[in-house]
Amino acid sequence: WTGPWALGAVDVELWRGTNFVLGLTNGLVAAVSNMTWNVVLVSPLPTGRDYWVMVTATNNSLDSAVSADFIILNLNLPWLDLLLGR
């Protein structure tokens, strides 16, 4: 996020191509003043190459930014589940 002022609370959405997937959080405030936010995906999502995230200022829907496309992989590796104790 770039701009002259620190951004307060944000809403974070996950998209795939032109399709809205899910709202990741609403009204999330940055833990520190460097305007970074951490969001965890808790549900399995289909493997795909065209996912992206939109971050919007909670108090101003015209103030937003989007990520570059990224890949989500669902490897489904049983040995990894055992290693991680899942």
Coordinates of N, CA and C in Angstrom, one line a residue:
W1 N 0.9 -1.2 0.0 CA 0.0 0.0 0.0 C 0.9 1.2 0.0
T2 N 0.6 2.2 -0.8 CA 1.4 3.4 -0.9 C 0.5 4.6 -0.7
G3 N 1.1 5.6 -0.1 CA 0.4 6.8 0.1 C 1.0 7.7 1.2
P4 N 0.6 8.9 1.3 CA 1.3 9.8 2.3 C 0.8 9.6 3.7
W5 N -0.3 8.9 3.9 CA -0.8 8.8 5.3 C -0.9 7.3 5.6
A6 N -0.8 7.0 6.9 CA -1.0 5.6 7.3 C -2.5 5.3 7.1
L7 N -2.7 4.0 6.8 CA -4.1 3.6 6.6 C -4.6 2.9 7.8
G8 N -5.8 3.2 8.2 CA -6.4 2.6 9.4 C -6.9 1.1 9.2
A9 N -8.1 0.9 9.4 CA -8.7 -0.4 9.3 C -9.0 -0.7 7.8
V10 N -8.8 -2.0 7.4 CA -9.0 -2.4 6.0 C -9.9 -3.7 6.0
D11 N -10.6 -3.8 4.8 CA -11.3 -5.0 4.5 C -10.4 -5.8 3.5
V12 N -10.3 -7.1 3.6 CA -9.5 -7.9 2.7 C -10.4 -9.0 2.0
E13 N -10.3 -9.0 0.7 CA -11.1 -10.0 -0.1 C -10.2 -10.8 -1.0
L14 N -10.6 -12.1 -1.1 CA -9.9 -13.0 -2.0 C -10.7 -13.1 -3.3
W15 N -10.0 -13.0 -4.4 CA -10.7 -13.1 -5.7 C -9.9 -14.1 -6.6
R16 N -10.6 -14.7 -7.5 CA -10.0 -15.6 -8.5 C -10.5 -15.2 -9.9
G17 N -9.6 -14.7 -10.7 CA -10.0 -14.1 -11.9 C -10.9 -12.9 -11.7
T18 N -12.1 -13.0 -12.3 CA -13.1 -11.9 -12.1 C -14.2 -12.4 -11.0
N19 N -13.9 -13.5 -10.3 CA -14.9 -14.0 -9.4 C -14.5 -13.8 -7.9
F20 N -15.4 -13.2 -7.2 CA -15.2 -13.0 -5.7 C -15.2 -14.4 -5.1
V21 N -14.2 -14.7 -4.3 CA -14.2 -16.0 -3.6 C -14.7 -15.9 -2.2
L22 N -14.1 -15.0 -1.4 CA -14.5 -14.8 0.0 C -13.9 -13.6 0.7
G23 N -14.6 -13.1 1.6 CA -14.1 -12.0 2.4 C -13.2 -12.6 3.5
L24 N -11.9 -12.1 3.5 CA -11.0 -12.7 4.5 C -11.1 -12.0 5.8
T25 N -11.4 -10.7 5.8 CA -11.5 -10.0 7.1 C -12.2 -8.6 6.8
N26 N -12.8 -8.1 7.8 CA -13.4 -6.8 7.8 C -12.9 -6.0 9.0
G27 N -12.5 -4.7 8.7 CA -12.1 -3.8 9.8 C -10.8 -4.2 10.5
L28 N -9.9 -4.9 9.8 CA -8.7 -5.3 10.3 C -7.7 -4.1 10.5
V29 N -7.2 -3.9 11.6 CA -6.2 -2.8 11.9 C -4.8 -3.3 11.9
A30 N -3.9 -2.6 11.2 CA -2.5 -3.0 11.2 C -1.9 -3.1 12.6
A31 N -1.2 -4.1 12.9 CA -0.6 -4.3 14.2 C 0.4 -3.3 14.5
V32 N 1.1 -2.8 13.5 CA 2.2 -1.8 13.6 C 1.9 -0.7 12.6
S33 N 2.7 0.3 12.7 CA 2.5 1.5 11.8 C 3.0 1.3 10.4
N34 N 3.5 0.2 10.1 CA 4.1 0.0 8.7 C 3.0 -0.5 7.7
M35 N 1.8 -0.5 8.1 CA 0.7 -0.8 7.2 C 0.8 -2.2 6.6
T36 N 1.0 -3.2 7.5 CA 1.0 -4.6 7.1 C -0.1 -5.3 7.8
W37 N -0.7 -6.3 7.1 CA -1.8 -7.1 7.7 C -1.5 -8.5 7.4
N38 N -1.9 -9.4 8.4 CA -1.7 -10.8 8.2 C -3.1 -11.4 8.2
V39 N -3.4 -12.3 7.2 CA -4.7 -13.0 7.1 C -4.3 -14.4 6.8
V40 N -5.1 -15.3 7.5 CA -4.8 -16.8 7.3 C -6.0 -17.4 6.5
L41 N -5.7 -18.2 5.5 CA -6.7 -18.9 4.8 C -7.0 -20.2 5.6
V42 N -8.2 -20.4 6.0 CA -8.5 -21.5 6.9 C -9.3 -22.6 6.1
S43 N -9.8 -22.3 5.0 CA -10.6 -23.4 4.3 C -9.8 -23.8 3.0
P44 N -9.9 -25.1 2.7 CA -9.2 -25.5 1.4 C -9.8 -24.8 0.2
L45 N -9.0 -24.4 -0.7 CA -9.4 -23.7 -1.9 C -8.9 -24.5 -3.1
P46 N -9.7 -24.4 -4.2 CA -9.2 -25.1 -5.4 C -7.9 -24.6 -5.9
T47 N -7.0 -25.5 -6.4 CA -5.8 -25.1 -7.0 C -6.0 -24.2 -8.1
G48 N -5.2 -23.1 -8.2 CA -5.4 -22.2 -9.3 C -4.3 -21.2 -9.4
R49 N -4.1 -20.6 -10.5 CA -3.0 -19.6 -10.8 C -3.5 -18.2 -10.7
D50 N -4.8 -17.9 -10.7 CA -5.2 -16.6 -10.9 C -5.9 -16.0 -9.7
Y51 N -5.4 -16.3 -8.5 CA -6.0 -15.7 -7.3 C -5.3 -14.3 -7.1
W52 N -6.0 -13.4 -6.4 CA -5.5 -12.1 -6.1 C -6.3 -11.6 -4.9
V53 N -5.7 -10.6 -4.2 CA -6.3 -10.0 -3.0 C -6.6 -8.6 -3.2
M54 N -7.8 -8.1 -2.8 CA -8.1 -6.7 -2.8 C -8.2 -6.2 -1.3
V55 N -7.4 -5.1 -1.1 CA -7.4 -4.5 0.2 C -8.1 -3.1 0.1
T56 N -9.2 -2.9 0.9 CA -9.9 -1.6 0.8 C -10.0 -1.0 2.2
A57 N -9.9 0.3 2.2 CA -10.0 1.1 3.4 C -11.4 0.9 3.9
T58 N -11.6 0.5 5.2 CA -12.9 0.2 5.7 C -13.8 1.5 5.7
N59 N -13.2 2.7 5.9 CA -14.0 3.9 5.9 C -14.1 4.6 4.5
N60 N -13.5 4.0 3.5 CA -13.6 4.6 2.2 C -13.4 3.6 1.1
S61 N -14.5 3.1 0.5 CA -14.4 2.0 -0.5 C -13.7 2.4 -1.8
L62 N -13.5 3.7 -2.0 CA -12.7 4.2 -3.2 C -11.2 4.1 -3.0
D63 N -10.8 3.9 -1.7 CA -9.4 3.8 -1.4 C -9.0 2.3 -1.3
S64 N -8.4 1.7 -2.4 CA -8.2 0.3 -2.4 C -6.9 0.0 -3.2
A65 N -6.4 -1.2 -3.1 CA -5.3 -1.7 -3.9 C -5.4 -3.2 -4.1
V66 N -4.8 -3.7 -5.1 CA -4.9 -5.2 -5.4 C -3.5 -5.8 -5.5
S67 N -3.4 -7.0 -5.1 CA -2.1 -7.7 -5.2 C -1.9 -8.2 -6.7
A68 N -0.7 -8.7 -6.9 CA -0.4 -9.4 -8.1 C -1.1 -10.8 -8.0
D69 N -1.3 -11.4 -9.1 CA -1.9 -12.8 -9.1 C -0.9 -13.7 -8.4
F70 N -1.5 -14.7 -7.7 CA -0.6 -15.7 -7.1 C -1.3 -17.1 -7.2
I71 N -0.5 -18.1 -6.9 CA -1.0 -19.5 -7.0 C -1.4 -20.1 -5.7
I72 N -2.5 -20.8 -5.7 CA -2.8 -21.6 -4.5 C -2.7 -23.1 -4.9
L73 N -1.9 -23.9 -4.1 CA -1.7 -25.3 -4.4 C -2.4 -26.1 -3.3
N74 N -3.0 -27.1 -3.6 CA -3.5 -28.1 -2.7 C -2.8 -29.4 -3.0
L75 N -1.7 -29.6 -2.2 CA -0.9 -30.8 -2.5 C -1.4 -32.1 -2.0
N76 N -2.2 -32.1 -0.9 CA -2.8 -33.3 -0.3 C -1.7 -34.4 -0.2
L77 N -0.7 -34.1 0.6 CA 0.4 -35.1 0.8 C 0.2 -35.7 2.2
P78 N -0.2 -37.0 2.3 CA -0.4 -37.6 3.6 C 0.8 -37.6 4.4
W79 N 2.0 -37.7 3.9 CA 3.3 -37.8 4.7 C 3.5 -36.4 5.3
L80 N 3.1 -35.3 4.7 CA 3.2 -34.0 5.3 C 2.3 -33.8 6.5
D81 N 1.0 -34.4 6.3 CA 0.1 -34.3 7.5 C 0.7 -35.1 8.7
L82 N 1.3 -36.2 8.4 CA 1.9 -37.0 9.5 C 3.1 -36.2 10.2
L83 N 3.9 -35.6 9.3 CA 5.0 -34.8 9.8 C 4.6 -33.6 10.7
L84 N 3.5 -33.0 10.3 CA 3.0 -31.8 11.0 C 2.0 -32.2 12.1
G85 N 1.7 -33.5 12.3 CA 0.8 -33.9 13.3 C -0.6 -33.6 13.1
R86 N -1.0 -33.6 11.8 CA -2.4 -33.2 11.5 C -3.3 -34.5 11.4

